[in-house]
PDB file of C-alpha atoms in Angstrom:
ATOM      1  CA  UNK A 195     -43.955 -67.378  17.764  1.00 52.00           C
ATOM      2  CA  UNK A 196     -43.238 -64.722  20.384  1.00 55.00           C
ATOM      3  CA  UNK A 197     -40.259 -62.420  20.078  1.00 54.00           C
ATOM      4  CA  UNK A 198     -37.674 -62.571  22.784  1.00 55.00           C
ATOM      5  CA  UNK A 199     -37.416 -59.550  25.135  1.00 54.00           C
ATOM      6  CA  UNK A 200     -33.871 -58.808  23.901  1.00 53.00           C
ATOM      7  CA  UNK A 201     -35.088 -58.439  20.279  1.00 52.00           C
ATOM      8  CA  UNK A 202     -37.927 -56.091  21.389  1.00 52.00           C
ATOM      9  CA  UNK A 203     -35.458 -53.847  23.247  1.00 51.00           C
ATOM     10  CA  UNK A 204     -32.994 -53.871  20.338  1.00 51.00           C
ATOM     11  CA  UNK A 205     -35.793 -52.906  17.930  1.00 53.00           C
ATOM     12  CA  UNK A 206     -36.880 -49.980  20.150  1.00 54.00           C
ATOM     13  CA  UNK A 207     -33.317 -48.603  20.601  1.00 53.00           C
ATOM     14  CA  UNK A 208     -32.165 -49.168  17.017  1.00 53.00           C
ATOM     15  CA  UNK A 209     -31.479 -45.919  15.167  1.00 53.00           C
ATOM     16  CA  UNK A 210     -34.240 -44.808  12.875  1.00 54.00           C
ATOM     17  CA  UNK A 211     -33.487 -44.415   9.209  1.00 54.00           C
ATOM     18  CA  UNK A 212     -33.118 -40.845   8.035  1.00 52.00           C
ATOM     19  CA  UNK A 213     -35.792 -39.725   5.673  1.00 51.00           C
ATOM     20  CA  UNK A 214     -34.541 -37.584   2.829  1.00 52.00           C
ATOM     21  CA  UNK A 215     -36.445 -34.363   2.387  1.00 52.00           C
ATOM     22  CA  UNK A 216     -37.039 -33.097  -1.084  1.00 53.00           C
ATOM     23  CA  UNK A 217     -36.014 -29.514  -1.706  1.00 52.00           C
ATOM     24  CA  UNK A 218     -36.986 -27.484  -4.679  1.00 53.00           C
ATOM     25  CA  UNK A 219     -34.444 -25.042  -6.072  1.00 51.00           C
ATOM     26  CA  UNK A 220     -35.842 -21.664  -6.970  1.00 52.00           C
ATOM     27  CA  UNK A 221     -34.915 -20.296 -10.320  1.00 52.00           C
ATOM     28  CA  UNK A 222     -33.644 -16.740 -10.251  1.00 49.00           C
ATOM     29  CA  UNK A 223     -33.793 -14.571 -13.327  1.00 52.00           C
ATOM     30  CA  UNK A 224     -30.343 -13.319 -14.304  1.00 46.00           C
ATOM     31  CA  UNK A 225     -29.999 -10.215 -16.398  1.00 49.00           C
ATOM     32  CA  UNK A 226     -27.576 -10.849 -19.217  1.00 49.00           C
ATOM     33  CA  UNK A 227     -24.991  -8.147 -19.855  1.00 44.00           C
ATOM     34  CA  UNK A 228     -23.163  -8.110 -23.156  1.00 49.00           C
ATOM     35  CA  UNK A 229     -19.531  -9.193 -22.782  1.00 46.00           C
ATOM     36  CA  UNK A 230     -18.252  -5.977 -24.356  1.00 45.00           C
ATOM     37  CA  UNK A 231     -19.654  -3.828 -21.533  1.00 46.00           C
ATOM     38  CA  UNK A 232     -18.020  -5.963 -18.849  1.00 42.00           C
ATOM     39  CA  UNK A 233     -14.635  -5.768 -20.531  1.00 47.00           C
ATOM     40  CA  UNK A 234     -14.879  -1.979 -20.841  1.00 44.00           C
ATOM     41  CA  UNK A 235     -15.792  -1.566 -17.168  1.00 49.00           C
ATOM     42  CA  UNK A 236     -12.944  -3.779 -16.004  1.00 50.00           C
ATOM     43  CA  UNK A 237     -10.450  -2.014 -18.258  1.00 50.00           C
ATOM     44  CA  UNK A 238     -11.306   1.343 -16.665  1.00 54.00           C
ATOM     45  CA  UNK A 239     -10.988   0.014 -13.085  1.00 55.00           C
ATOM     46  CA  UNK A 240      -7.655  -1.770 -13.462  1.00 56.00           C
ATOM     47  CA  UNK A 241      -4.491   0.307 -13.107  1.00 62.00           C
ATOM     48  CA  UNK A 242      -1.209  -1.435 -13.705  1.00 66.00           C
ATOM     49  CA  UNK A 243       1.403  -0.439 -11.152  1.00 69.00           C
ATOM     50  CA  UNK A 244       4.986  -1.610 -10.995  1.00 81.00           C
ATOM     51  CA  UNK A 245       6.779  -2.497  -7.761  1.00 85.00           C
ATOM     52  CA  UNK A 246       8.693   0.791  -7.639  1.00 84.00           C
ATOM     53  CA  UNK A 247       5.571   2.903  -7.921  1.00 90.00           C
ATOM     54  CA  UNK A 248       3.849   0.850  -5.213  1.00 91.00           C
ATOM     55  CA  UNK A 249       6.877   1.309  -2.958  1.00 92.00           C
ATOM     56  CA  UNK A 250       6.901   5.073  -3.596  1.00 92.00           C
ATOM     57  CA  UNK A 251       3.201   5.357  -2.759  1.00 93.00           C
ATOM     58  CA  UNK A 252       3.710   3.295   0.401  1.00 93.00           C
ATOM     59  CA  UNK A 253       6.565   5.569   1.520  1.00 95.00           C
ATOM     60  CA  UNK A 254       4.365   8.594   0.847  1.00 94.00           C
ATOM     61  CA  UNK A 255       1.538   7.066   2.886  1.00 94.00           C
ATOM     62  CA  UNK A 256       3.928   6.552   5.800  1.00 93.00           C
ATOM     63  CA  UNK A 257       4.936  10.206   5.558  1.00 95.00           C
ATOM     64  CA  UNK A 258       1.303  11.272   5.404  1.00 94.00           C
ATOM     65  CA  UNK A 259       0.546   9.354   8.629  1.00 92.00           C
ATOM     66  CA  UNK A 260       2.865  11.729  10.546  1.00 93.00           C
ATOM     67  CA  UNK A 261       1.598  14.938   8.940  1.00 93.00           C
ATOM     68  CA  UNK A 262       4.433  15.465   6.454  1.00 90.00           C
ATOM     69  CA  UNK A 263       3.939  18.608   4.400  1.00 92.00           C
ATOM     70  CA  UNK A 264       3.912  18.968   0.601  1.00 92.00           C
ATOM     71  CA  UNK A 265       4.512  15.297  -0.240  1.00 94.00           C
ATOM     72  CA  UNK A 266       5.636  14.908  -3.839  1.00 93.00           C
ATOM     73  CA  UNK A 267       6.482  11.765  -5.794  1.00 93.00           C
ATOM     74  CA  UNK A 268       8.740  12.316  -8.790  1.00 92.00           C
ATOM     75  CA  UNK A 269       8.929   9.653 -11.506  1.00 91.00           C
ATOM     76  CA  UNK A 270      12.567   9.675 -12.556  1.00 88.00           C
ATOM     77  CA  UNK A 271      12.484   6.692 -14.960  1.00 89.00           C
ATOM     78  CA  UNK A 272      12.726   8.874 -18.072  1.00 86.00           C
ATOM     79  CA  UNK A 273      15.433  11.155 -16.664  1.00 84.00           C
ATOM     80  CA  UNK A 274      18.983  10.425 -17.812  1.00 83.00           C
ATOM     81  CA  UNK A 275      21.441  10.274 -14.932  1.00 82.00           C
ATOM     82  CA  UNK A 276      18.817   9.820 -12.207  1.00 83.00           C
ATOM     83  CA  UNK A 277      20.027   7.673  -9.324  1.00 85.00           C
ATOM     84  CA  UNK A 278      16.608   6.086  -8.654  1.00 88.00           C
ATOM     85  CA  UNK A 279      13.294   5.439 -10.399  1.00 90.00           C
ATOM     86  CA  UNK A 280      11.284   7.496  -7.891  1.00 92.00           C
ATOM     87  CA  UNK A 281      11.962  10.285  -5.398  1.00 94.00           C
ATOM     88  CA  UNK A 282       9.506  10.868  -2.575  1.00 95.00           C
ATOM     89  CA  UNK A 283      10.019  14.306  -1.036  1.00 94.00           C
ATOM     90  CA  UNK A 284       8.420  15.969   1.985  1.00 95.00           C
ATOM     91  CA  UNK A 285       9.252  18.349   4.802  1.00 95.00           C
ATOM     92  CA  UNK A 286       8.377  19.220   8.384  1.00 95.00           C
ATOM     93  CA  UNK A 287       8.728  22.298  10.529  1.00 94.00           C
ATOM     94  CA  UNK A 288      10.934  20.812  13.291  1.00 94.00           C
ATOM     95  CA  UNK A 289      13.590  18.124  13.717  1.00 92.00           C
ATOM     96  CA  UNK A 290      11.474  15.815  15.914  1.00 95.00           C
ATOM     97  CA  UNK A 291       8.765  15.708  13.276  1.00 96.00           C
ATOM     98  CA  UNK A 292      11.374  15.001  10.564  1.00 95.00           C
ATOM     99  CA  UNK A 293      12.499  11.970  12.579  1.00 95.00           C
ATOM    100  CA  UNK A 294       8.911  10.808  13.208  1.00 96.00           C
ATOM    101  CA  UNK A 295       8.061  11.079   9.498  1.00 96.00           C
ATOM    102  CA  UNK A 296      11.131   9.045   8.488  1.00 95.00           C
ATOM    103  CA  UNK A 297      10.381   6.333  11.047  1.00 96.00           C
ATOM    104  CA  UNK A 298       6.738   6.201   9.992  1.00 95.00           C
ATOM    105  CA  UNK A 299       7.726   5.804   6.321  1.00 95.00           C
ATOM    106  CA  UNK A 300      10.084   2.946   7.257  1.00 95.00           C
ATOM    107  CA  UNK A 301       7.423   1.252   9.394  1.00 94.00           C
ATOM    108  CA  UNK A 302       4.749   1.528   6.691  1.00 94.00           C
ATOM    109  CA  UNK A 303       7.016  -0.071   4.078  1.00 94.00           C
ATOM    110  CA  UNK A 304       8.078  -2.800   6.503  1.00 95.00           C
ATOM    111  CA  UNK A 305       4.453  -3.541   7.438  1.00 94.00           C
ATOM    112  CA  UNK A 306       2.957  -3.483   3.933  1.00 92.00           C
ATOM    113  CA  UNK A 307       5.825  -4.652   1.694  1.00 93.00           C
ATOM    114  CA  UNK A 308       8.259  -6.294   4.138  1.00 94.00           C
ATOM    115  CA  UNK A 309      11.231  -4.262   2.890  1.00 92.00           C
ATOM    116  CA  UNK A 310      13.945  -2.393   4.742  1.00 94.00           C
ATOM    117  CA  UNK A 311      15.945   0.492   3.308  1.00 93.00           C
ATOM    118  CA  UNK A 312      19.330  -0.449   1.871  1.00 94.00           C
ATOM    119  CA  UNK A 313      20.777   2.748   3.301  1.00 94.00           C
ATOM    120  CA  UNK A 314      19.572   5.453   5.662  1.00 93.00           C
ATOM    121  CA  UNK A 315      21.286   8.628   6.729  1.00 95.00           C
ATOM    122  CA  UNK A 316      20.640  11.939   8.432  1.00 92.00           C
ATOM    123  CA  UNK A 317      19.316  10.630  11.746  1.00 93.00           C
ATOM    124  CA  UNK A 318      22.204  12.390  13.535  1.00 93.00           C
ATOM    125  CA  UNK A 319      21.332  15.963  12.521  1.00 91.00           C
ATOM    126  CA  UNK A 320      17.628  15.503  11.642  1.00 91.00           C
ATOM    127  CA  UNK A 321      17.748  18.213   8.964  1.00 92.00           C
ATOM    128  CA  UNK A 322      17.578  15.966   5.912  1.00 94.00           C
ATOM    129  CA  UNK A 323      16.877  12.255   6.287  1.00 95.00           C
ATOM    130  CA  UNK A 324      17.379   9.991   3.313  1.00 95.00           C
ATOM    131  CA  UNK A 325      15.899   6.483   3.033  1.00 96.00           C
ATOM    132  CA  UNK A 326      17.303   4.541   0.078  1.00 94.00           C
ATOM    133  CA  UNK A 327      15.265   1.577  -1.180  1.00 92.00           C
ATOM    134  CA  UNK A 328      17.413   1.328  -4.343  1.00 92.00           C
ATOM    135  CA  UNK A 329      14.713   2.210  -6.902  1.00 92.00           C
ATOM    136  CA  UNK A 330      12.930   4.598  -4.516  1.00 94.00           C
ATOM    137  CA  UNK A 331      14.681   7.285  -2.484  1.00 95.00           C
ATOM    138  CA  UNK A 332      12.786   9.157   0.213  1.00 96.00           C
ATOM    139  CA  UNK A 333      13.888  12.646   1.294  1.00 96.00           C
ATOM    140  CA  UNK A 334      12.486  14.172   4.499  1.00 96.00           C
ATOM    141  CA  UNK A 335      13.657  17.742   5.040  1.00 94.00           C
ATOM    142  CA  UNK A 336      13.373  20.529   7.528  1.00 95.00           C
ATOM    143  CA  UNK A 337      11.385  23.163   5.655  1.00 92.00           C
ATOM    144  CA  UNK A 338      14.300  25.629   5.280  1.00 94.00           C
ATOM    145  CA  UNK A 339      16.646  22.879   4.042  1.00 93.00           C
ATOM    146  CA  UNK A 340      14.133  21.806   1.407  1.00 92.00           C
ATOM    147  CA  UNK A 341      13.917  25.375   0.135  1.00 91.00           C
ATOM    148  CA  UNK A 342      17.713  25.703   0.160  1.00 93.00           C
ATOM    149  CA  UNK A 343      18.496  22.498  -1.789  1.00 91.00           C
ATOM    150  CA  UNK A 344      15.548  22.722  -4.196  1.00 88.00           C
ATOM    151  CA  UNK A 345      15.506  19.082  -5.327  1.00 85.00           C
ATOM    152  CA  UNK A 346      12.216  19.559  -7.191  1.00 84.00           C
ATOM    153  CA  UNK A 347      13.771  22.343  -9.280  1.00 81.00           C
ATOM    154  CA  UNK A 348      16.900  20.261  -9.908  1.00 82.00           C
ATOM    155  CA  UNK A 349      14.745  17.455 -11.339  1.00 80.00           C
ATOM    156  CA  UNK A 350      12.119  19.785 -12.794  1.00 77.00           C
ATOM    157  CA  UNK A 351      11.533  17.707 -15.932  1.00 80.00           C
ATOM    158  CA  UNK A 352      10.492  14.641 -13.918  1.00 81.00           C
ATOM    159  CA  UNK A 353       6.885  13.540 -14.140  1.00 87.00           C
ATOM    160  CA  UNK A 354       4.961  13.930 -10.875  1.00 85.00           C
ATOM    161  CA  UNK A 355       2.720  11.159  -9.553  1.00 87.00           C
ATOM    162  CA  UNK A 356      -0.374  12.424  -7.789  1.00 85.00           C
ATOM    163  CA  UNK A 357      -0.594  11.315  -4.169  1.00 82.00           C
ATOM    164  CA  UNK A 358      -3.649  11.807  -1.993  1.00 83.00           C
ATOM    165  CA  UNK A 359      -3.266  10.316   1.459  1.00 75.00           C
ATOM    166  CA  UNK A 360      -5.775   7.787   2.684  1.00 76.00           C
TER     167      UNK A 360
END
C-alpha cells in the first residue's frame, strides 16, 4: 500500500526527537580542613560594630574625602555626662573648606546610611560646624578655633577609635 503524498511531507517536516547526550561528571579532590581551623580564621576576620560606630566611621570618611585634617573619633560611651556616644572631630585651614567638609560628611552619611542630621549649626559663620546625629556628633573647626576650644582635652579620658581613610 502506497503512502499518500501528504503523509510523506508530514513525516519529512515533523520535528526530530532530541537525543539525550550522556555527560560524565569529573570528580575533584577536595582538601579537608579541620573545622577548628575554619572557626579560628572566621573569628579573627569578623569585627562586631554597632550602628553608632559605623555612623562615626562614615562621618569620618566623608570628612576625609574633602581633606579634613587630624580626624579623630572619640568613643564617649564610658564617659559620664557625655551628650553623645561618639564625637568625630576635624579641622580645616579656611572657612570654605570647613563648609565643604561638613557637606561631604552629610552626603556620605546620606548615601551610605540614609540618615540626615537631627540638628546642624554653624553654617552662618563657618568657624565651627556641628552635625548632630543624636548618638554621633561631628565637629568641623577652623584650625585656630579647634586649638582654642580644645574638645579633645576636655574629653581626654575618652577612648579613641583609629580611623584610616579609604
